[in-house]
Amino acid sequence: MRGTMMRAKRVPGLSRSLFVGVTALAMLGADAGFASRPADDPETDPGLDVAAVEETLRPPTVFELLLAQADVEDDGARARRRRRPRGRRPGGSRQGDAGQERPPAPPPAPTQQPVAPLEPDTSSGGVPTPVEPAPVAPPPAPVQPAPEPPLDEGSWTPAPRQQQPPPPPRRPAPVRPGAESDQDSGSTPGAEPEPRSIPRSEWVPGEPPPRRSDGKRPSRRNAPTYENELPDYEFVALPDRWRIVENLGVNEKWYDPYNQNTLKADRPIPGTKDWFVNVSVVADQLFEPRRIPIPTGAVGDNDQEVDLFGDGVAWESQTTLLTSVALIQGDTTFRPPDWEIRVTPALNVNKVWVQQLGAVKLDPKAGDDRLDYHFTLQEAFIDKHLWNRTDRFDFDSLRIGIQPFNADFRGFLFDSSEPGVRLFGNFANNRAQYNLAWFGRLNKDTNSALNDLESWRDDHTVIANFYYQDFPVLGFNVEAIFAANINREGNERDFDRNKNLVIPAPVGLIGGKDYEVYYVGIGGDGHIERLNLSFQIYGAFGNEDYNPIAQRSQDIEAWFAAFEASYDIDWMRWKAYMLWASGDEDPFDDKAQGFDTILDNPNFAGGTTSFWMRQQIPFVFGGSVALSGKNSIVPSLRSSKIEGQSNFVNPGIWQLGGGADFDLLPQLRLLTNVTWLQWDTTTVLQTLRQQGRLDREIGWDVSAGLIYRPLFTNNIILRASGSVLIPESGYEELFEERRDDDPPYSVLFNATFTY
């Protein structure tokens, strides 16, 4: 029995636990046969092996059960290996397994049957006869795969690839919508089919893809298509990237400037690829009551006014409509446009009422009011993008025509719209910008201050400036500027629209003059941490061949400086500022030291809300010469800021002040300013007015204004401001007869609508 068990352990593919169970059943059957005998006597039963029986009946140990389980797992692994395709091992490739011979599987072991012991025949007392044990069903033989014939080396071939089912036949190409036959849909009836391209499976490795059989490139135009297939991409008319949103229900409205709009250069002009049009309309309405000293004429409507200056109550209304049309070629989003053609016509209607005759016009018969209008072009230029310096679109451009230009940060020197040629651009990743420009001068309309295209002046301005950002610290920008103003109007005589003499200026010994003046300046604007800073310094050098006050030629040497600092605290901005323009201490020497500008329009010390900057205060010669021009900060004693010549023999000025801006609401801002005014020198004033000593103090300029943007944008801007000049002795001595009257004031109401 032990030998039987040992042989059972070596039977391949059979569990040891199965053999143990079968053997135990056989032994139980043998014991049942022995039970029919009288007694178990070892001496009378020589064939009984008690030890073998006991070992057979012993239950299997844990170790034997583990061995049996391992045998079962080994049998499962061998069965899985037999089911794998030949010529490939797990984890290997077909090329790595090709040509390798697999060892044949071992033959299965024969089934063993238990041998029953011999039992002596007690009935005959002679030779023992074999006793048949109880019939036991043999264990089922394990299923073995069919033996594989051995492979000879070199005779192995890979198994053939599984054949894929053929693709379904192509359906006939549909007739294109709107076509009556195949001829209309791109194919010719009765013609030979177009040669097809060679399938990719027949390409030769390492060589370029072959062409068709006729040597041409394959075309998608006449290729057969499936039924209900989308049209070929060559025939699909897709909207461009601006109009594709119309499929989503986003349609433009011509009156909406904040969504896609062809009139605001959001989409190209229909029928073009990269030409855009930008239309802007600005309507500006101004109403201004004021009270300033106004000279009385020889004939007046008030018999009580016999002094040089009468009641100065007046009001003015200005309505201006500007329509700007720009034609632009190029991508205006990521780079400068290639071409820009802009035209801005302007129409102005103004009306003035003054309480003195001869103030609105030189002829007293014209009355005390005036209604006037003027039509002109404020812009008309062509801008050509020359080239890009870098891939970050540092560029150079050339602009020719009537164009606006501001020479510095605050408009102290030159801020106007004049005909000229301007070369401008940037470099160093837009950290540096430059301008090289020449401008002629158009005369301005007297009552609207717009361009007068019928009158050109012999006055030329050349400007070269350079801006550099983030210097010397981040957030601060600096500027260096050189400008030249050359005037050759010494032999001309010009009157404004109201018949007042403007060239030469009616002051001193009247006479024409030519002059050349050169400006050198440096400026800065920005912030250092939370401190906002802005400054501008100019030096003016040159000569004039005649000055009517000095009555001789003079060299020009004058200076200008302005400084402003502000600090933001939450919704408040507190600021302080200072301005100095040098004056001429001796008007009769050979040096003119009073600073004057070319054509300024400054935004400083309250800007247009300031009384001193807003109003043109008459001085001498019936108001033909004013202390300062309208929207000017320098007391230049010109006949007219916009039509006269520069004058460098003037008193100069000091301004010291401060103010605060309050953002009361996101759409409402309050501006306040208080400025102390003082002459730099009074020698020139004493000479012209034939007065004794004049005090230098002018007075206090107090102003406040509200700016309201109801839509939080610049489409609608409403302004209201008021300013008053609290005069000191320097002002009262010039207008002594008005000392007991109310102080001069100015009120401004302005509404600007922009599309």
XYZ file of N, CA and C in Angstrom, residues 125-249:
375
model
N -9.136 -25.820 3.605
C -7.927 -25.952 4.411
C -6.698 -26.088 3.584
N -6.761 -25.811 2.353
C -5.596 -25.972 1.475
C -5.080 -24.639 0.980
N -4.965 -24.575 -0.322
C -4.327 -23.399 -0.962
C -5.252 -22.174 -0.852
N -4.703 -21.071 -0.435
C -5.542 -19.879 -0.307
C -6.002 -19.368 -1.669
N -7.195 -18.872 -1.698
C -7.770 -18.317 -2.945
C -7.866 -16.803 -2.820
N -7.672 -16.155 -3.940
C -7.739 -14.682 -3.866
C -9.143 -14.194 -3.595
N -9.257 -13.189 -2.769
C -10.548 -12.589 -2.401
C -10.721 -11.276 -3.196
N -11.808 -11.152 -3.908
C -12.067 -9.934 -4.709
C -12.556 -8.809 -3.789
N -11.942 -7.682 -3.844
C -12.424 -6.563 -3.014
C -13.708 -5.981 -3.581
N -14.304 -5.107 -2.801
C -15.523 -4.426 -3.269
C -15.214 -3.575 -4.485
N -16.099 -3.613 -5.434
C -15.807 -2.827 -6.661
C -15.723 -1.321 -6.353
N -14.683 -0.742 -6.839
C -14.432 0.705 -6.650
C -14.285 1.342 -8.018
N -15.009 2.428 -8.247
C -14.910 3.122 -9.559
C -13.562 3.801 -9.678
N -12.888 3.557 -10.765
C -11.565 4.200 -10.928
C -11.720 5.718 -11.074
N -10.744 6.459 -10.596
C -10.825 7.934 -10.748
C -10.769 8.333 -12.210
N -11.478 9.389 -12.542
C -11.424 9.816 -13.963
C -10.048 10.320 -14.321
N -9.650 9.955 -15.504
C -8.327 10.390 -15.984
C -8.387 11.874 -16.352
N -7.342 12.606 -16.022
C -7.321 14.039 -16.398
C -7.338 14.212 -17.898
N -8.013 15.299 -18.304
C -8.114 15.590 -19.740
C -6.776 16.126 -20.216
N -6.198 15.444 -21.153
C -4.911 15.834 -21.696
C -5.106 16.330 -23.119
N -4.433 17.414 -23.487
C -4.525 17.873 -24.886
C -3.844 16.910 -25.810
N -4.248 16.988 -27.052
C -3.635 16.104 -28.044
C -2.162 16.405 -28.135
N -1.348 15.344 -28.176
C 0.108 15.583 -28.273
C 0.448 16.297 -29.569
N 1.380 17.255 -29.435
C 1.815 18.032 -30.597
C 3.049 17.381 -31.188
N 3.064 17.242 -32.491
C 4.266 16.638 -33.103
C 5.454 17.563 -32.950
N 6.603 17.012 -32.728
C 7.811 17.863 -32.618
C 8.087 18.584 -33.922
N 8.626 19.816 -33.756
C 8.941 20.651 -34.918
C 10.415 20.550 -35.233
N 10.676 20.364 -36.494
C 12.066 20.372 -36.923
C 12.567 21.804 -36.977
N 13.817 21.980 -36.627
C 14.425 23.324 -36.617
C 14.440 23.895 -38.028
N 13.960 25.062 -38.144
C 13.926 25.738 -39.437
C 12.646 25.537 -40.215
N 11.756 24.633 -39.740
C 10.504 24.395 -40.465
C 9.331 25.158 -39.880
N 9.561 25.971 -38.820
C 8.446 26.677 -38.164
C 8.078 27.928 -38.955
N 6.803 28.132 -39.120
C 6.290 29.336 -39.797
C 5.224 29.946 -38.920
N 5.130 31.301 -38.916
C 4.091 31.925 -38.076
C 2.712 31.607 -38.585
N 1.791 31.639 -37.641
C 0.401 31.361 -37.993
C -0.141 32.469 -38.878
N -0.950 32.123 -39.833
C -1.482 33.175 -40.732
C -2.375 34.138 -39.967
N -2.333 35.472 -40.383
C -3.159 36.491 -39.748
C -4.618 36.243 -40.077
N -5.444 36.578 -39.113
C -6.868 36.372 -39.296
C -7.396 37.313 -40.372
N -8.093 36.750 -41.299
C -8.610 37.532 -42.410
C -9.752 38.436 -41.929
N -9.627 39.772 -42.262
C -10.679 40.714 -41.917
C -11.798 40.633 -42.944
N -13.011 40.837 -42.518
C -14.107 40.814 -43.502
C -13.964 41.972 -44.470
N -14.309 41.764 -45.700
C -14.161 42.844 -46.702
C -15.051 44.025 -46.350
N -14.596 45.267 -46.654
C -15.425 46.446 -46.358
C -16.673 46.450 -47.209
N -17.702 47.120 -46.717
C -18.937 47.181 -47.516
C -18.718 47.968 -48.789
N -19.422 47.638 -49.808
C -19.236 48.361 -51.091
C -19.653 49.817 -50.942
N -18.929 50.691 -51.664
C -19.246 52.116 -51.636
C -20.599 52.375 -52.273
N -21.284 53.318 -51.646
C -22.567 53.706 -52.202
C -22.351 54.741 -53.298
N -23.270 54.840 -54.205
C -23.087 55.829 -55.288
C -23.097 57.246 -54.725
N -22.274 58.109 -55.337
C -22.180 59.503 -54.888
C -23.483 60.218 -55.141
N -23.960 60.982 -54.156
C -25.223 61.703 -54.366
C -25.027 62.890 -55.281
N -26.099 63.289 -55.901
C -26.074 64.478 -56.742
C -26.094 65.702 -55.842
N -25.192 66.634 -56.111
C -25.097 67.826 -55.286
C -26.402 68.597 -55.326
N -26.831 69.165 -54.184
C -28.098 69.911 -54.170
C -28.108 71.004 -55.209
N -29.190 71.069 -55.974
C -29.324 72.079 -57.017
C -28.827 71.628 -58.366
N -28.192 70.431 -58.467
C -27.685 69.932 -59.740
C -28.675 68.943 -60.322
N -28.808 68.940 -61.650
C -29.747 68.043 -62.308
C -29.105 66.733 -62.729
N -27.823 66.651 -62.784
C -27.147 65.427 -63.219
C -25.814 65.336 -62.536
N -25.140 64.204 -62.783
C -23.812 64.042 -62.220
C -22.838 65.046 -62.794
N -23.116 65.521 -63.990
C -22.200 66.480 -64.592
C -22.148 67.769 -63.791
N -23.314 68.130 -63.214
C -23.348 69.343 -62.406
C -22.730 69.132 -61.048
N -22.590 67.906 -60.612
C -22.056 67.656 -59.283
C -20.582 67.363 -59.290
N -19.900 67.532 -60.396
C -18.447 67.406 -60.411
C -17.929 66.242 -61.200
N -18.772 65.291 -61.711
C -18.311 64.149 -62.485
C -18.874 64.237 -63.887
N -18.183 63.617 -64.828
C -18.585 63.638 -66.234
C -19.218 62.320 -66.599
N -20.464 62.304 -67.089
C -21.103 61.033 -67.447
C -20.348 60.338 -68.562
N -20.165 59.043 -68.413
C -19.505 58.242 -69.423
C -18.007 58.339 -69.427
N -17.429 59.155 -68.600
C -15.975 59.290 -68.581
C -15.361 58.184 -67.755
N -14.085 57.927 -68.024
C -13.370 56.921 -67.267
C -13.245 57.375 -65.817
N -13.382 56.409 -64.894
C -13.228 56.815 -63.486
C -11.826 57.321 -63.219
N -11.744 58.266 -62.354
C -10.442 58.859 -62.029
C -9.576 57.842 -61.304
N -8.307 57.726 -61.694
C -7.429 56.738 -61.029
C -7.346 57.035 -59.547
N -7.378 55.958 -58.774
C -7.315 56.096 -57.338
C -5.869 56.058 -56.871
N -5.639 56.542 -55.671
C -4.308 56.497 -55.083
C -3.978 55.080 -54.655
N -2.695 54.771 -54.561
C -2.237 53.446 -54.146
C -2.523 53.276 -52.671
N -3.102 52.121 -52.265
C -3.403 51.921 -50.836
C -2.150 52.020 -49.986
N -2.343 52.424 -48.749
C -1.222 52.575 -47.835
C -0.540 51.237 -47.563
N -1.282 50.141 -47.623
C -0.677 48.830 -47.349
C 0.342 48.434 -48.398
N 0.306 49.053 -49.597
C 1.240 48.710 -50.655
C 2.408 49.686 -50.743
N 2.503 50.609 -49.789
C 3.630 51.536 -49.810
C 4.916 50.788 -49.495
N 6.003 51.248 -50.070
C 7.314 50.654 -49.818
C 7.954 51.387 -48.649
N 8.343 50.631 -47.601
C 8.966 51.315 -46.448
C 10.230 52.048 -46.857
N 10.402 53.243 -46.268
C 11.604 54.030 -46.529
C 11.514 54.896 -47.759
N 10.446 54.818 -48.546
C 10.284 55.625 -49.743
C 9.088 56.559 -49.568
N 9.074 57.699 -50.289
C 7.937 58.620 -50.163
C 6.660 57.986 -50.668
N 5.511 58.478 -50.202
C 4.236 57.914 -50.653
C 4.102 58.021 -52.158
N 3.655 56.967 -52.819
C 3.540 56.990 -54.293
C 2.372 57.848 -54.735
N 2.454 58.317 -55.966
C 1.360 59.050 -56.572
C 0.362 58.079 -57.196
N -0.664 58.650 -57.787
C -1.649 57.811 -58.444
C -1.054 57.185 -59.692
N -1.826 56.329 -60.278
C -1.337 55.627 -61.460
C -1.121 56.562 -62.633
N -1.850 57.704 -62.654
C -1.649 58.638 -63.762
C -0.614 59.693 -63.433
N 0.055 59.589 -62.279
C 1.110 60.516 -61.916
C 0.646 61.797 -61.289
N -0.664 61.982 -61.113
C -1.195 63.200 -60.515
C -1.431 62.989 -59.033
N -1.563 64.112 -58.338
C -1.904 64.036 -56.925
C -3.381 63.685 -56.776
N -3.721 62.962 -55.750
C -5.140 62.616 -55.561
C -5.954 63.867 -55.271
N -7.127 63.935 -55.781
C -8.036 65.063 -55.601
C -9.278 64.602 -54.880
N -9.709 65.429 -53.933
C -10.930 65.115 -53.192
C -12.175 65.645 -53.896
N -11.955 66.423 -54.944
C -13.113 67.071 -55.552
C -14.034 66.053 -56.214
N -13.475 65.095 -56.985
C -14.287 64.136 -57.716
C -14.329 62.776 -57.040
N -13.846 62.684 -55.812
C -13.873 61.399 -55.132
C -15.305 61.024 -54.794
N -15.667 59.742 -54.953
C -17.034 59.326 -54.601
C -17.267 59.486 -53.117
N -18.471 59.831 -52.756
C -18.828 60.071 -51.362
C -19.975 59.174 -50.978
N -20.174 59.021 -49.681
C -21.297 58.249 -49.186
C -22.572 59.067 -49.284
N -23.649 58.397 -49.230
C -24.939 59.064 -49.268
C -25.141 59.866 -47.978
N -25.677 61.068 -48.123
C -25.939 61.977 -46.998
C -24.659 62.400 -46.288
N -23.523 62.291 -46.960
C -22.268 62.736 -46.361
C -22.166 64.255 -46.476
N -21.467 64.890 -45.512
C -21.267 66.330 -45.570
C -20.522 66.700 -46.839
N -20.785 67.866 -47.427
C -20.061 68.266 -48.639
C -18.573 68.381 -48.374
N -17.809 68.287 -49.448
C -16.367 68.382 -49.339
C -15.975 69.748 -48.798
N -14.850 69.815 -48.050
C -14.475 71.055 -47.386
C -14.183 72.165 -48.382
N -13.834 71.825 -49.611
C -13.564 72.863 -50.588
C -14.827 73.600 -51.008
N -15.990 73.047 -50.692
C -17.236 73.650 -51.124
C -18.061 74.157 -49.954
N -17.543 74.036 -48.717
C -18.294 74.494 -47.558
C -18.005 75.975 -47.340
N -19.008 76.816 -47.360
C -18.861 78.257 -47.143
C -19.057 78.543 -45.663
N -17.948 78.600 -44.923
C -18.013 78.866 -43.493
C -17.908 80.361 -43.242
N -18.650 80.897 -42.297
C -18.483 82.311 -41.950
C -17.132 82.545 -41.289
N -16.646 83.787 -41.371
C -15.354 84.099 -40.789
C -15.459 84.118 -39.271
N -14.316 84.372 -38.633
C -14.259 84.273 -37.177
C -15.023 85.388 -36.486
N -15.449 86.394 -37.224
C -16.246 87.460 -36.624
C -17.744 87.169 -36.760
N -18.141 86.583 -37.870
C -19.571 86.359 -38.121
C -20.044 84.970 -37.732
N -19.143 84.100 -37.306
C -19.562 82.742 -36.973
C -20.469 82.718 -35.748
N -20.376 83.765 -34.905
C -21.223 83.795 -33.709
C -22.673 84.081 -34.050
N -22.954 84.490 -35.287
C -24.345 84.714 -35.656
C -25.141 83.421 -35.617
N -24.469 82.269 -35.812
C -25.166 80.991 -35.719
C -25.630 80.709 -34.297
N -25.035 81.402 -33.327
C -25.431 81.231 -31.931
C -26.423 82.295 -31.484
N -26.879 83.098 -32.417
C -27.860 84.118 -32.081
C -27.277 85.444 -31.678
